[in-house]
XYZ file of C-alpha atoms in Angstrom:
656
model
C 94.431 22.961 157.641
C 91.408 25.052 156.650
C 88.037 23.563 155.746
C 88.820 24.302 152.113
C 92.049 22.276 152.307
C 90.268 19.355 153.971
C 87.459 19.438 151.422
C 89.963 19.321 148.570
C 91.590 16.223 150.055
C 88.233 14.569 150.708
C 87.108 15.222 147.152
C 90.357 13.863 145.774
C 89.765 10.628 147.693
C 86.128 10.582 146.557
C 87.268 10.716 142.924
C 89.766 7.914 143.499
C 87.091 5.759 145.169
C 84.443 6.743 142.565
C 82.191 8.218 145.257
C 79.813 11.085 144.439
C 78.704 12.104 147.930
C 79.777 11.431 151.524
C 77.708 11.725 154.704
C 79.457 12.768 157.922
C 77.058 12.237 160.855
C 77.598 13.239 164.458
C 77.810 9.702 165.728
C 80.029 6.806 166.706
C 79.497 3.013 166.564
C 77.243 3.299 169.632
C 74.855 6.050 168.480
C 76.209 8.319 171.205
C 75.283 11.989 171.591
C 78.686 12.950 172.959
C 81.529 11.346 171.056
C 85.088 10.232 171.651
C 87.475 12.493 169.745
C 88.254 9.664 167.310
C 84.752 9.871 165.856
C 84.452 13.673 165.562
C 84.687 13.539 161.765
C 81.852 16.025 161.190
C 83.608 18.576 163.366
C 86.899 17.809 161.615
C 85.539 18.559 158.159
C 83.248 21.517 158.995
C 84.840 23.286 161.953
C 81.371 23.401 163.564
C 81.691 22.369 167.216
C 78.036 21.827 168.193
C 76.942 18.437 169.491
C 74.347 17.807 166.753
C 74.519 18.017 162.994
C 75.213 16.142 159.776
C 77.505 17.226 156.955
C 77.195 16.087 153.347
C 79.901 16.628 150.750
C 79.577 16.176 146.998
C 82.249 16.758 144.380
C 81.262 20.417 144.036
C 79.084 21.319 147.040
C 78.914 20.845 150.788
C 76.149 21.404 153.348
C 75.665 21.161 157.101
C 72.320 20.341 158.721
C 71.719 21.234 162.360
C 68.787 22.045 164.647
C 67.566 25.284 166.183
C 69.837 25.071 169.222
C 72.811 25.684 166.942
C 71.552 27.954 164.166
C 73.435 31.030 165.317
C 76.531 29.147 166.442
C 76.791 27.228 163.180
C 76.193 30.346 161.112
C 78.952 32.190 162.951
C 81.437 29.329 162.760
C 80.757 28.610 159.105
C 80.867 32.335 158.310
C 84.583 32.264 159.076
C 84.863 30.748 155.587
C 84.022 33.272 152.905
C 81.857 31.110 150.671
C 79.556 29.780 153.403
C 75.837 30.568 153.193
C 72.532 29.669 154.819
C 69.412 27.847 153.660
C 66.174 28.283 155.608
C 66.936 31.587 157.313
C 64.177 33.021 159.487
C 65.531 36.560 159.086
C 66.331 38.522 155.926
C 68.871 36.801 153.700
C 71.696 38.570 151.944
C 71.849 38.611 148.159
C 74.546 35.925 148.279
C 72.365 33.730 150.496
C 69.355 34.245 148.262
C 71.446 33.153 145.300
C 72.633 30.089 147.215
C 69.033 29.223 148.032
C 67.974 29.721 144.409
C 70.737 27.469 143.132
C 69.999 24.841 145.779
C 66.339 24.780 144.836
C 67.185 24.476 141.157
C 69.713 21.733 141.794
C 72.450 23.796 140.159
C 74.820 21.782 138.005
C 77.753 24.159 137.925
C 78.367 25.579 141.406
C 82.008 26.280 142.111
C 83.609 24.275 144.940
C 82.749 25.969 148.216
C 82.717 25.436 151.947
C 79.541 24.603 153.787
C 76.018 25.911 153.270
C 74.045 25.889 156.541
C 70.769 23.983 156.393
C 68.388 24.981 159.192
C 66.475 21.837 160.103
C 62.771 22.359 160.732
C 62.624 25.721 158.951
C 60.382 26.020 155.896
C 62.376 25.831 152.689
C 65.106 23.608 154.108
C 65.375 20.286 152.250
C 66.090 17.095 154.145
C 69.406 15.378 153.541
C 67.715 12.766 151.362
C 65.842 15.387 149.336
C 69.045 17.352 148.819
C 70.972 14.269 147.725
C 68.226 13.209 145.322
C 68.286 16.626 143.699
C 72.063 16.971 143.521
C 72.796 13.441 142.356
C 70.031 13.523 139.744
C 71.518 16.712 138.338
C 75.100 15.414 138.338
C 74.342 11.781 137.386
C 75.991 10.657 140.640
C 75.888 6.951 141.381
C 77.481 6.257 144.799
C 76.964 7.735 148.282
C 79.343 6.799 151.105
C 77.740 6.336 154.540
C 80.128 4.668 156.973
C 78.262 1.659 158.330
C 79.977 1.726 161.721
C 78.645 5.180 162.617
C 75.189 5.235 160.998
C 72.301 3.224 162.369
C 70.663 0.483 160.354
C 67.262 2.174 159.969
C 68.797 5.374 158.605
C 70.949 3.590 156.045
C 68.100 1.340 154.870
C 65.791 4.336 154.413
C 68.527 6.153 152.491
C 69.146 3.114 150.295
C 65.442 2.855 149.497
C 65.156 6.507 148.509
C 68.319 6.639 146.402
C 67.604 3.370 144.641
C 64.839 5.165 142.731
C 67.437 7.198 140.839
C 69.950 4.382 140.476
C 72.251 5.445 143.334
C 73.822 2.892 145.675
C 75.054 3.374 149.239
C 78.550 2.240 150.159
C 78.984 1.466 153.872
C 82.471 -0.042 154.003
C 84.605 3.115 153.913
C 85.608 5.767 156.447
C 86.619 8.704 154.250
C 88.457 10.430 157.102
C 90.761 7.442 157.547
C 94.186 8.399 156.251
C 93.215 12.045 155.640
C 92.690 13.224 159.206
C 96.206 13.933 160.349
C 96.880 13.129 163.994
C 93.438 11.593 164.375
C 93.013 10.562 168.031
C 93.072 6.837 168.729
C 90.069 4.986 170.113
C 89.983 5.640 173.879
C 90.779 2.792 176.250
C 90.727 4.294 179.731
C 90.169 2.165 182.847
C 86.678 0.886 183.653
C 85.562 1.105 187.276
C 82.608 0.091 189.459
C 79.962 2.470 190.786
C 79.990 3.003 194.552
C 77.754 0.393 196.174
C 76.055 2.972 198.393
C 74.338 4.548 195.363
C 73.593 1.595 193.065
C 70.210 0.467 194.363
C 70.163 -2.694 192.210
C 72.686 -5.438 191.540
C 73.973 -6.539 188.138
C 72.317 -9.931 188.663
C 68.940 -8.267 189.230
C 69.262 -6.092 186.148
C 70.285 -9.028 183.955
C 67.358 -10.985 185.375
C 64.892 -8.261 184.370
C 66.380 -8.066 180.879
C 66.138 -11.834 180.451
C 62.500 -11.810 181.513
C 61.780 -9.470 178.595
C 63.847 -11.681 176.277
C 61.771 -14.695 177.305
C 58.510 -12.854 176.706
C 59.747 -11.908 173.242
C 61.010 -15.462 172.635
C 64.569 -14.216 172.092
C 67.738 -16.191 172.691
C 70.145 -13.263 172.740
C 70.152 -9.493 173.106
C 72.785 -7.184 171.624
C 73.333 -3.843 173.404
C 75.522 -1.254 171.700
C 74.421 1.853 173.645
C 77.251 2.864 175.994
C 74.908 4.298 178.628
C 72.799 1.142 178.576
C 75.870 -1.033 179.050
C 77.211 1.117 181.893
C 73.810 1.053 183.632
C 73.328 -2.697 183.240
C 76.744 -3.618 184.636
C 77.017 -0.847 187.270
C 80.259 0.285 185.649
C 81.562 3.648 184.520
C 84.543 4.935 182.534
C 86.128 8.076 181.155
C 86.316 7.387 177.418
C 83.974 10.272 176.585
C 84.572 13.716 178.020
C 82.012 14.632 180.710
C 79.997 11.436 180.106
C 81.266 8.556 182.286
C 81.004 5.693 179.813
C 83.501 3.333 178.176
C 83.853 1.896 174.677
C 82.105 -1.467 174.757
C 79.435 -3.843 173.504
C 77.315 -6.204 175.582
C 75.907 -9.550 174.473
C 73.320 -11.139 176.759
C 71.934 -14.635 176.275
C 69.488 -16.525 178.452
C 72.404 -18.325 180.102
C 75.344 -15.906 180.135
C 76.590 -12.442 179.226
C 79.760 -11.109 177.606
C 81.213 -7.616 177.830
C 83.459 -6.558 174.958
C 85.489 -3.692 176.451
C 88.302 -1.573 175.081
C 89.698 -0.494 178.461
C 91.072 -2.513 181.344
C 88.722 -3.238 184.242
C 89.584 -2.381 187.820
C 89.891 -5.259 190.284
C 86.573 -4.306 191.880
C 84.845 -4.163 188.509
C 86.277 -7.530 187.465
C 85.180 -9.147 190.720
C 81.663 -7.760 190.376
C 81.335 -9.123 186.828
C 82.631 -12.551 187.870
C 80.028 -12.642 190.622
C 77.332 -11.854 188.052
C 78.738 -14.466 185.635
C 79.647 -11.876 182.998
C 82.606 -12.762 180.772
C 84.967 -10.114 179.394
C 86.496 -10.123 175.902
C 88.367 -7.569 173.758
C 86.315 -4.808 172.129
C 87.564 -5.671 168.633
C 86.257 -9.257 168.905
C 82.618 -8.209 168.996
C 81.769 -7.927 165.300
C 83.156 -11.363 164.474
C 81.474 -12.997 167.463
C 78.091 -11.417 166.848
C 78.207 -12.741 163.284
C 78.212 -16.275 164.704
C 74.983 -15.864 166.630
C 72.050 -18.070 165.816
C 68.590 -18.192 167.300
C 66.468 -15.076 167.755
C 68.448 -11.912 168.551
C 66.739 -8.864 170.058
C 68.332 -5.804 168.489
C 67.251 -2.208 167.834
C 67.687 -1.062 164.198
C 67.167 2.571 165.205
C 70.178 2.643 167.526
C 72.454 -0.165 166.321
C 74.983 0.706 163.652
C 74.469 -0.686 160.174
C 77.559 -2.898 160.191
C 76.721 -4.649 163.464
C 73.023 -5.036 162.662
C 73.795 -6.463 159.234
C 75.872 -9.243 160.773
C 72.921 -10.639 162.682
C 69.931 -9.363 160.699
C 68.995 -12.865 159.540
C 68.197 -13.672 163.180
C 67.087 -10.209 164.268
C 63.968 -9.506 166.278
C 63.668 -5.750 165.914
C 62.728 -3.805 169.005
C 63.832 -1.279 171.587
C 66.151 -2.581 174.258
C 64.367 -3.056 177.593
C 67.371 -1.327 179.168
C 66.204 2.011 177.720
C 63.031 2.023 179.785
C 64.557 0.387 182.853
C 67.367 2.943 183.013
C 65.013 5.910 182.712
C 63.059 5.031 185.870
C 65.371 5.754 188.775
C 65.282 3.620 191.900
C 65.112 5.084 195.406
C 68.886 5.115 195.907
C 69.480 6.857 192.575
C 66.896 9.528 193.404
C 68.518 10.011 196.797
C 71.826 10.354 194.964
C 70.328 13.061 192.759
C 69.159 14.910 195.872
C 72.619 14.745 197.402
C 74.201 15.943 194.153
C 71.813 18.908 194.102
C 72.964 19.877 197.601
C 76.606 19.829 196.488
C 75.722 21.754 193.337
C 73.530 24.238 195.173
C 76.360 25.178 197.502
C 78.663 25.796 194.538
C 76.003 27.854 192.776
C 75.367 30.037 195.839
C 79.084 30.753 196.192
C 79.264 31.522 192.479
C 76.232 33.797 192.344
C 77.389 35.685 195.435
C 80.735 36.254 193.693
C 79.397 37.093 190.218
C 77.955 40.614 190.348
C 80.703 42.185 192.496
C 83.319 40.587 190.249
C 81.649 41.966 187.125
C 81.416 45.412 188.700
C 85.162 45.343 189.383
C 85.744 44.661 185.669
C 87.791 42.232 183.637
C 85.484 39.208 183.864
C 84.661 37.475 180.583
C 82.388 34.632 179.532
C 85.302 32.209 179.738
C 86.628 33.445 183.081
C 83.147 33.275 184.608
C 82.661 29.702 183.366
C 86.077 28.789 184.736
C 85.190 30.275 188.133
C 82.021 28.186 188.342
C 83.949 25.037 187.456
C 86.568 25.887 190.094
C 83.892 26.221 192.782
C 82.287 22.923 191.800
C 85.607 21.101 191.871
C 86.264 22.322 195.414
C 83.869 19.553 196.399
C 85.708 16.238 196.605
C 82.625 14.451 195.292
C 82.717 16.348 191.973
C 84.205 14.083 189.301
C 83.776 16.282 186.213
C 81.412 18.669 184.504
C 78.375 17.069 182.863
C 78.797 19.249 179.739
C 80.750 22.314 178.697
C 79.411 25.355 180.515
C 77.362 27.763 178.419
C 77.963 31.358 179.486
C 76.369 33.821 177.068
C 76.277 37.547 177.776
C 73.491 39.619 176.203
C 73.366 38.738 172.467
C 75.431 35.590 173.005
C 72.677 34.325 175.289
C 70.458 34.085 172.215
C 72.730 31.335 170.863
C 71.058 28.394 172.578
C 74.175 26.228 172.908
C 76.720 29.020 172.754
C 80.356 28.106 173.360
C 82.678 31.024 174.030
C 85.972 31.017 172.147
C 88.956 33.369 172.455
C 87.583 35.166 169.383
C 84.030 35.604 170.743
C 84.828 35.874 174.469
C 82.810 38.897 175.635
C 83.583 40.934 178.734
C 80.666 41.089 181.146
C 79.444 44.537 182.163
C 77.207 45.597 185.096
C 74.186 45.812 182.803
C 72.028 43.392 180.844
C 71.633 39.633 181.180
C 73.988 36.675 181.292
C 72.685 33.150 180.664
C 74.645 30.376 182.380
C 73.786 26.724 181.655
C 76.012 24.293 183.514
C 76.202 21.027 185.398
C 78.461 18.456 186.980
C 79.014 14.755 187.456
C 79.190 13.922 191.163
C 79.846 10.478 192.586
C 76.185 10.388 193.630
C 74.442 11.924 190.613
C 74.327 14.311 187.667
C 73.227 17.963 187.656
C 72.041 20.408 184.973
C 70.938 23.939 185.799
C 70.357 27.186 183.925
C 70.029 30.585 185.533
C 69.740 33.927 183.759
C 71.107 36.739 185.901
C 70.620 40.507 185.665
C 74.085 42.024 186.046
C 72.643 45.538 186.351
C 69.913 47.581 184.663
C 67.811 45.646 182.147
C 65.305 46.783 179.544
C 61.535 46.465 179.829
C 61.659 43.912 177.014
C 64.132 41.836 179.029
C 61.885 41.998 182.108
C 58.819 40.962 180.150
C 60.610 38.050 178.468
C 62.273 36.957 181.708
C 58.916 36.867 183.473
C 57.305 34.927 180.623
C 60.011 32.273 180.947
C 59.529 32.106 184.716
C 55.774 31.722 184.282
C 56.392 28.927 181.775
C 58.758 27.171 184.155
C 56.245 27.417 187.002
C 53.332 26.254 184.816
C 55.069 22.977 184.038
C 56.170 22.549 187.650
C 52.689 23.063 189.074
C 50.318 21.085 186.861
C 49.525 17.465 187.761
C 48.959 15.071 184.877
C 47.573 11.549 184.523
C 50.010 8.670 184.803
C 51.015 7.598 181.295
C 50.995 11.124 179.881
C 53.954 11.727 177.587
C 56.166 14.773 177.284
C 54.600 16.043 174.080
C 51.204 16.201 175.765
C 52.449 18.560 178.503
C 54.915 20.621 176.462
C 52.310 23.290 175.775
C 51.754 23.844 179.498
C 55.039 25.733 179.532
C 55.116 26.957 175.969
C 51.694 28.609 176.222
C 53.027 31.141 178.715
C 55.757 32.083 176.242
C 53.256 32.223 173.383
C 51.016 34.566 175.393
C 53.942 36.933 175.639
C 54.309 36.905 171.866
C 57.422 34.689 171.809
C 58.372 31.096 171.026
C 61.385 28.824 171.343
C 62.348 25.964 169.057
C 64.184 23.636 171.425
C 62.517 21.123 173.722
C 61.087 22.142 177.072
C 62.772 19.270 178.879
C 65.010 16.234 178.491
C 65.687 13.184 180.599
C 68.789 13.189 182.782
C 70.941 10.119 183.360
C 72.148 9.062 186.802
C 75.948 9.444 186.628
C 75.569 9.050 182.876
C 74.799 11.369 179.977
C 73.104 14.600 180.984
C 70.670 13.954 178.104
C 68.771 10.676 178.417
C 65.758 9.138 176.696
C 63.348 7.762 175.865
C 61.258 10.486 177.524
C 61.430 14.174 176.709
C 59.154 17.218 176.864
C 59.005 18.501 173.299
C 56.604 19.753 170.633
C 57.506 16.919 168.270
C 55.976 13.575 169.132
C 57.714 11.636 171.907
C 55.484 8.694 172.871
C 57.430 7.514 175.939
C 55.165 8.022 178.985
C 56.380 9.975 182.016
C 56.491 7.474 184.863
C 57.251 8.015 188.557
C 61.005 7.921 189.089
C 61.885 9.478 185.753
C 64.088 12.567 185.960
C 63.534 15.379 183.455
C 64.409 19.045 183.071
C 62.037 22.015 182.966
C 63.741 24.640 180.783
C 61.644 26.973 178.628
C 63.416 29.940 177.064
C 63.185 33.060 174.910
C 65.911 34.122 172.477
C 66.025 37.380 170.534
C 68.804 37.215 167.961
C 71.392 39.928 168.425
C 69.859 41.067 171.732
C 69.614 38.538 174.575
C 68.642 35.028 175.610
C 66.756 33.819 178.691
C 66.359 30.315 180.058
C 65.469 29.022 183.526
C 66.112 25.321 184.123
C 65.468 22.995 187.039
C 65.905 19.237 187.149
C 62.642 17.561 188.226
C 61.559 14.066 189.208
C 58.217 12.572 188.187
C 56.366 11.874 191.429
C 52.923 10.514 192.319
C 50.922 13.498 193.505
C 49.774 11.741 196.693
C 53.385 11.595 197.929
C 54.807 14.678 196.242
C 56.190 17.758 197.861
C 54.105 19.878 195.537
C 54.873 23.579 195.576
C 51.567 25.302 194.809
C 47.828 24.883 194.453
C 47.235 21.857 192.249
C 44.097 21.470 190.230
C 42.476 18.520 188.559
C 40.047 19.212 185.784
C 36.382 19.976 185.467
C 33.778 19.999 188.239
C 36.092 18.265 190.705
C 38.574 21.169 190.796
C 37.592 22.404 194.254
C 37.814 18.900 195.680
C 41.294 18.346 194.280
C 42.772 21.798 194.862
C 45.082 22.338 197.829
C 48.113 24.272 198.956
C 51.276 22.269 199.425
C 54.292 23.488 201.294
C 57.597 21.769 200.629
C 57.057 19.569 203.672
C 53.339 18.837 203.424
C 51.721 15.758 201.929
C 48.304 15.764 200.318
C 46.498 13.006 198.453
C 44.951 13.944 195.123
C 42.324 11.385 194.235
C 40.908 11.219 190.751
C 38.187 8.731 189.905
C 39.494 8.309 186.371
C 43.274 8.395 186.764
C 46.350 8.275 188.932
C 48.048 11.662 188.906
C 51.737 12.538 188.740
C 53.589 15.822 188.930
C 57.100 17.204 188.525
C 58.909 17.822 191.804
C 62.017 20.057 191.830
C 65.385 18.501 192.606
C 67.528 21.526 191.730
C 68.397 23.779 194.668
C 69.398 27.284 193.615
C 67.801 30.752 193.885
C 66.107 32.172 190.802
C 67.071 35.808 190.217
C 64.080 37.968 191.153
C 65.510 41.332 190.090
C 64.432 41.071 186.395
C 60.881 39.969 187.277
C 57.930 42.118 186.264
C 55.750 41.297 189.283
C 52.656 42.721 187.587
C 52.701 39.733 185.221
C 52.729 37.085 187.975
C 49.607 35.607 189.530
C 49.245 35.133 193.270
C 49.714 31.385 192.829
C 52.924 31.915 190.845
C 54.349 34.212 193.525
C 53.389 31.626 196.138
C 55.196 28.872 194.237
C 58.341 30.964 193.835
C 58.359 31.896 197.518
C 57.896 28.283 198.591
C 60.612 27.122 196.201
C 62.986 29.715 197.614
C 62.132 28.665 201.175
C 62.987 25.079 200.251
C 66.297 26.217 198.726
C 67.133 28.361 201.761
C 66.328 25.671 204.307
C 68.290 23.000 202.429
C 71.447 24.986 201.667
C 71.901 27.341 204.608
C 73.199 24.632 207.002
C 75.836 23.671 204.408
C 77.299 27.171 204.057
C 80.070 28.070 206.487
C 80.915 31.507 205.093
C 78.854 34.284 206.686
C 78.697 36.259 203.434
C 77.403 33.229 201.532
C 74.739 32.705 204.195
C 73.693 36.347 204.086
C 73.539 36.345 200.296
C 71.374 33.193 200.260
C 69.003 34.643 202.826
C 68.587 37.838 200.830
C 68.244 36.018 197.486
C 65.439 33.808 198.830
C 63.368 36.508 200.529
C 59.654 36.252 199.693
C 58.949 38.234 196.560
C 56.088 40.124 198.203
C 58.483 41.670 200.744
C 60.676 43.295 198.105
């Protein structure tokens, strides 16, 4: 069915249920970023396939909100439907779009039924969902908004209720509008649950539960409810395959001071069952959780920002609101996990070298497309027996498609690559020892001066973040401008974050830490893993991004890849050159210093670089990084052509 057909059915059900607006978030009962197919209701009703966004449908209008990563993708996908339009455009709007904006601002009372208007979050002139609902429902005298309580967190629903109450609108949380309308809706997944290999765990289930209970005691809590699938998988050293490319399983976890209960939808392997018995963790059916949590008494530690409304409501009388200690524990990787990351980067680096050696000759021969290139990279990764899956769908965007930050090639958009211009490839894998995420932008042939300038700005930004020490306790927002300033100096900007946390054999995106312009208070602590991925995107022309996975490391034990400098008068005392194998203590009277140390092992394409824009220190860092890549990967390559390609690709820049 088309979006128009689905909308007609949804609106028919809304009239029957006396509902004036419905919210379709990108979420499941566990506040997940990547969802089981069963919960992809926003994608079902809009046709938009991005991983972030919220749709809202009224009886005569519909809108989709998404962030800057997906502006172009959403616009293109929604444009397949003739009545779609855009609010908050940063480029010139068509007359139809200007009319849509005018009517939206006026709260038009007589708009004909249409498919979705795109709302660009963060762009001036774009209303929030609540503002839009207040305007539309005031104009139409609407009285009821449906927000399914199982897939929207408690804090969001309570804030919505408070805002809408002012105009006499109530929020109904007991209905899933898609239920009964979504034909052939996938069932809830229930795939087997298995244990993580003991060689990579680094900490037992008993130890993790002990740390959690220590926090519970300090907070005077008798129980702790965990609904986050990654947090549950981390705590119990278990993994599953219920979500594509994210090894988690549908579950809830209830921890008390004396015992713990896992509510799982899939069957546990014998090894997993034995491990839980040893840790005194009981196992019950997934569907029993909501009734059992309603029987809790005492003080229950629960997070209203991540727990769905329905679950939180059942124990809110006993709730002690706060972030789960698992969030912070999970983000700081232990020594075995970091070693696992390093091993995964070796596996991934070998696959990337084979791929990059293949890429340009294959493009020159002709017939390679964005999809075939992505498939080739996946094939090379899966040649390694330790590769379990991809960590997300590969982004392969040629020239103008590279400007779509989270572009996903389809048979309709699948561009053939030519021996000219730039291709942006963002990819990663789940190995049995760790998770990878890497972006490289490659010149397939001649590139423009604008491309060279932008490419070099991005490289400078990447190096700036990788080479600046910062005091322990600094958060990602405080260092975001280190990278972004290099892009600003070039006259560009990018709207996505500069870096995100990476889970260990979990979701490729992990909090609470991130490197972003918007405020993220979580401090960057040694052992945290985070990406370094500035970019530049010129709509309709090209996109550039260079991404390495980094680990936060104390400077005194880091393998720091350039001259580091503390501030002020002490700069000469604290400045030193670090090769990849050298150790140097950086002492600061006022602070303990950390830095970001590269984990990713893959050459950065030097052909699009404008060397005149690089400083001596930046060239030195790039050369040392390439030496590290060469020395680590060369012994793992058996093919003479792969070895020759790697040696040539990692030659010092000054010798070219």
